[in-house]
Amino acid sequence: MELLTPSVGLLFWQFLIFLALVFLLRKFAWKGILSALKERENDISSALQMAEETRAEMAKLKSDNEKLLAEARAERDEILKTAKETANKLIDEAKNKATAEANAIIADAKEAISHERSNMLESLRKDVAGLSIEIAEKILRKELSDKEAQSALVSELIADARLN
């Protein structure tokens, strides 16, 4: 049982060695341990602060990227809108130009038809006049072939002339 219960002398010497060890540790090692702990605490604190700054910077970069992406989308939409407007404008201009050209062609065709019609009518009038003269000439030759017919025609013309 002696092994289980220490003697008073042993306890005294253990207490004295403990105090000496605490004194020596406090004199030589305590400052180094505390400074190492303080340095480690500062490193951890600065690492946490840097992580927080990095997180904030990443959030800012993400926000900036989203803003740039939104601007790029808006610019893309504006370019597409402008392209559509330009395409529609070109299509409308082409339609208007085609309509104007068609109208000009139709007007030219109508004018050509009118000109040809008047030329044809003039030619027809000349042909009809020529034919009328030929018919009248043939009829007059036939009817005026004898002297009695000539006298009767002259008398009739004189009577008509006096009435007018």
PDB file of N, CA and C in Angstrom, residues 18-59:
ATOM      1  N   PHE A  18       8.091  21.188  -9.392  1.00  0.00           N
ATOM      2  CA  PHE A  18       7.034  21.799 -10.200  1.00  0.00           C
ATOM      3  C   PHE A  18       7.176  23.318 -10.198  1.00  0.00           C
ATOM      4  N   LEU A  19       7.420  23.888  -9.024  1.00  0.00           N
ATOM      5  CA  LEU A  19       7.591  25.332  -8.925  1.00  0.00           C
ATOM      6  C   LEU A  19       8.828  25.778  -9.700  1.00  0.00           C
ATOM      7  N   ALA A  20       9.909  25.024  -9.611  1.00  0.00           N
ATOM      8  CA  ALA A  20      11.145  25.361 -10.330  1.00  0.00           C
ATOM      9  C   ALA A  20      10.897  25.278 -11.836  1.00  0.00           C
ATOM     10  N   LEU A  21      10.195  24.243 -12.224  1.00  0.00           N
ATOM     11  CA  LEU A  21       9.881  24.092 -13.652  1.00  0.00           C
ATOM     12  C   LEU A  21       8.999  25.234 -14.146  1.00  0.00           C
ATOM     13  N   VAL A  22       8.002  25.620 -13.350  1.00  0.00           N
ATOM     14  CA  VAL A  22       7.135  26.741 -13.712  1.00  0.00           C
ATOM     15  C   VAL A  22       7.954  28.012 -13.781  1.00  0.00           C
ATOM     16  N   PHE A  23       8.875  28.213 -12.821  1.00  0.00           N
ATOM     17  CA  PHE A  23       9.725  29.401 -12.802  1.00  0.00           C
ATOM     18  C   PHE A  23      10.613  29.437 -14.051  1.00  0.00           C
ATOM     19  N   LEU A  24      11.243  28.299 -14.353  1.00  0.00           N
ATOM     20  CA  LEU A  24      12.131  28.232 -15.516  1.00  0.00           C
ATOM     21  C   LEU A  24      11.331  28.438 -16.834  1.00  0.00           C
ATOM     22  N   LEU A  25      10.206  27.796 -16.884  1.00  0.00           N
ATOM     23  CA  LEU A  25       9.384  27.954 -18.092  1.00  0.00           C
ATOM     24  C   LEU A  25       8.922  29.403 -18.240  1.00  0.00           C
ATOM     25  N   ARG A  26       8.564  30.017 -17.087  1.00  0.00           N
ATOM     26  CA  ARG A  26       8.094  31.395 -17.145  1.00  0.00           C
ATOM     27  C   ARG A  26       9.229  32.331 -17.513  1.00  0.00           C
ATOM     28  N   LYS A  27      10.406  32.070 -16.991  1.00  0.00           N
ATOM     29  CA  LYS A  27      11.569  32.921 -17.225  1.00  0.00           C
ATOM     30  C   LYS A  27      12.036  32.815 -18.673  1.00  0.00           C
ATOM     31  N   PHE A  28      12.115  31.573 -19.212  1.00  0.00           N
ATOM     32  CA  PHE A  28      12.724  31.390 -20.533  1.00  0.00           C
ATOM     33  C   PHE A  28      11.725  31.042 -21.649  1.00  0.00           C
ATOM     34  N   ALA A  29      10.765  30.236 -21.405  1.00  0.00           N
ATOM     35  CA  ALA A  29       9.924  29.718 -22.476  1.00  0.00           C
ATOM     36  C   ALA A  29       8.568  30.409 -22.581  1.00  0.00           C
ATOM     37  N   TRP A  30       8.072  30.958 -21.492  1.00  0.00           N
ATOM     38  CA  TRP A  30       6.722  31.509 -21.479  1.00  0.00           C
ATOM     39  C   TRP A  30       6.566  32.643 -22.496  1.00  0.00           C
ATOM     40  N   LYS A  31       7.524  33.543 -22.595  1.00  0.00           N
ATOM     41  CA  LYS A  31       7.459  34.648 -23.544  1.00  0.00           C
ATOM     42  C   LYS A  31       7.451  34.118 -24.979  1.00  0.00           C
ATOM     43  N   GLY A  32       8.294  33.155 -25.269  1.00  0.00           N
ATOM     44  CA  GLY A  32       8.356  32.561 -26.615  1.00  0.00           C
ATOM     45  C   GLY A  32       7.060  31.862 -26.975  1.00  0.00           C
ATOM     46  N   ILE A  33       6.518  31.114 -25.988  1.00  0.00           N
ATOM     47  CA  ILE A  33       5.257  30.405 -26.237  1.00  0.00           C
ATOM     48  C   ILE A  33       4.134  31.411 -26.459  1.00  0.00           C
ATOM     49  N   LEU A  34       4.065  32.444 -25.582  1.00  0.00           N
ATOM     50  CA  LEU A  34       3.025  33.461 -25.728  1.00  0.00           C
ATOM     51  C   LEU A  34       3.181  34.247 -27.038  1.00  0.00           C
ATOM     52  N   SER A  35       4.445  34.569 -27.397  1.00  0.00           N
ATOM     53  CA  SER A  35       4.651  35.310 -28.647  1.00  0.00           C
ATOM     54  C   SER A  35       4.295  34.437 -29.854  1.00  0.00           C
ATOM     55  N   ALA A  36       4.618  33.144 -29.805  1.00  0.00           N
ATOM     56  CA  ALA A  36       4.260  32.227 -30.897  1.00  0.00           C
ATOM     57  C   ALA A  36       2.748  32.108 -30.999  1.00  0.00           C
ATOM     58  N   LEU A  37       2.082  31.996 -29.823  1.00  0.00           N
ATOM     59  CA  LEU A  37       0.627  31.925 -29.822  1.00  0.00           C
ATOM     60  C   LEU A  37       0.025  33.233 -30.359  1.00  0.00           C
ATOM     61  N   LYS A  38       0.597  34.353 -29.920  1.00  0.00           N
ATOM     62  CA  LYS A  38       0.109  35.652 -30.371  1.00  0.00           C
ATOM     63  C   LYS A  38       0.323  35.794 -31.891  1.00  0.00           C
ATOM     64  N   GLU A  39       1.504  35.370 -32.355  1.00  0.00           N
ATOM     65  CA  GLU A  39       1.808  35.438 -33.783  1.00  0.00           C
ATOM     66  C   GLU A  39       0.847  34.535 -34.579  1.00  0.00           C
ATOM     67  N   ARG A  40       0.614  33.353 -34.058  1.00  0.00           N
ATOM     68  CA  ARG A  40      -0.307  32.426 -34.718  1.00  0.00           C
ATOM     69  C   ARG A  40      -1.723  33.013 -34.744  1.00  0.00           C
ATOM     70  N   GLU A  41      -2.116  33.636 -33.613  1.00  0.00           N
ATOM     71  CA  GLU A  41      -3.434  34.269 -33.553  1.00  0.00           C
ATOM     72  C   GLU A  41      -3.524  35.403 -34.570  1.00  0.00           C
ATOM     73  N   ASN A  42      -2.454  36.190 -34.670  1.00  0.00           N
ATOM     74  CA  ASN A  42      -2.429  37.282 -35.651  1.00  0.00           C
ATOM     75  C   ASN A  42      -2.479  36.740 -37.082  1.00  0.00           C
ATOM     76  N   ASP A  43      -1.735  35.651 -37.348  1.00  0.00           N
ATOM     77  CA  ASP A  43      -1.751  35.027 -38.688  1.00  0.00           C
ATOM     78  C   ASP A  43      -3.147  34.527 -39.029  1.00  0.00           C
ATOM     79  N   ILE A  44      -3.771  33.874 -38.060  1.00  0.00           N
ATOM     80  CA  ILE A  44      -5.124  33.359 -38.290  1.00  0.00           C
ATOM     81  C   ILE A  44      -6.092  34.521 -38.513  1.00  0.00           C
ATOM     82  N   SER A  45      -5.938  35.581 -37.697  1.00  0.00           N
ATOM     83  CA  SER A  45      -6.799  36.757 -37.834  1.00  0.00           C
ATOM     84  C   SER A  45      -6.604  37.411 -39.200  1.00  0.00           C
ATOM     85  N   SER A  46      -5.331  37.576 -39.603  1.00  0.00           N
ATOM     86  CA  SER A  46      -5.080  38.207 -40.906  1.00  0.00           C
ATOM     87  C   SER A  46      -5.557  37.304 -42.047  1.00  0.00           C
ATOM     88  N   ALA A  47      -5.412  35.995 -41.898  1.00  0.00           N
ATOM     89  CA  ALA A  47      -5.899  35.066 -42.922  1.00  0.00           C
ATOM     90  C   ALA A  47      -7.425  35.146 -43.021  1.00  0.00           C
ATOM     91  N   LEU A  48      -8.111  35.229 -41.862  1.00  0.00           N
ATOM     92  CA  LEU A  48      -9.568  35.373 -41.878  1.00  0.00           C
ATOM     93  C   LEU A  48      -9.976  36.700 -42.505  1.00  0.00           C
ATOM     94  N   GLN A  49      -9.241  37.765 -42.163  1.00  0.00           N
ATOM     95  CA  GLN A  49      -9.543  39.067 -42.738  1.00  0.00           C
ATOM     96  C   GLN A  49      -9.308  39.051 -44.250  1.00  0.00           C
ATOM     97  N   MET A  50      -8.205  38.430 -44.679  1.00  0.00           N
ATOM     98  CA  MET A  50      -7.904  38.330 -46.107  1.00  0.00           C
ATOM     99  C   MET A  50      -8.981  37.494 -46.816  1.00  0.00           C
ATOM    100  N   ALA A  51      -9.425  36.423 -46.157  1.00  0.00           N
ATOM    101  CA  ALA A  51     -10.484  35.590 -46.739  1.00  0.00           C
ATOM    102  C   ALA A  51     -11.773  36.398 -46.873  1.00  0.00           C
ATOM    103  N   GLU A  52     -12.074  37.199 -45.872  1.00  0.00           N
ATOM    104  CA  GLU A  52     -13.270  38.032 -45.923  1.00  0.00           C
ATOM    105  C   GLU A  52     -13.146  39.080 -47.032  1.00  0.00           C
ATOM    106  N   GLU A  53     -11.971  39.716 -47.146  1.00  0.00           N
ATOM    107  CA  GLU A  53     -11.743  40.689 -48.215  1.00  0.00           C
ATOM    108  C   GLU A  53     -11.844  40.017 -49.581  1.00  0.00           C
ATOM    109  N   THR A  54     -11.270  38.817 -49.680  1.00  0.00           N
ATOM    110  CA  THR A  54     -11.331  38.069 -50.939  1.00  0.00           C
ATOM    111  C   THR A  54     -12.766  37.703 -51.270  1.00  0.00           C
ATOM    112  N   ARG A  55     -13.521  37.295 -50.254  1.00  0.00           N
ATOM    113  CA  ARG A  55     -14.926  36.966 -50.460  1.00  0.00           C
ATOM    114  C   ARG A  55     -15.700  38.205 -50.928  1.00  0.00           C
ATOM    115  N   ALA A  56     -15.423  39.351 -50.293  1.00  0.00           N
ATOM    116  CA  ALA A  56     -16.092  40.596 -50.690  1.00  0.00           C
ATOM    117  C   ALA A  56     -15.680  40.982 -52.112  1.00  0.00           C
ATOM    118  N   GLU A  57     -14.383  40.833 -52.416  1.00  0.00           N
ATOM    119  CA  GLU A  57     -13.907  41.149 -53.762  1.00  0.00           C
ATOM    120  C   GLU A  57     -14.523  40.209 -54.800  1.00  0.00           C
ATOM    121  N   MET A  58     -14.642  38.942 -54.449  1.00  0.00           N
ATOM    122  CA  MET A  58     -15.265  37.974 -55.359  1.00  0.00           C
ATOM    123  C   MET A  58     -16.739  38.324 -55.573  1.00  0.00           C
ATOM    124  N   ALA A  59     -17.411  38.738 -54.487  1.00  0.00           N
ATOM    125  CA  ALA A  59     -18.815  39.146 -54.617  1.00  0.00           C
ATOM    126  C   ALA A  59     -18.915  40.379 -55.517  1.00  0.00           C
TER     127      ALA A  59
END
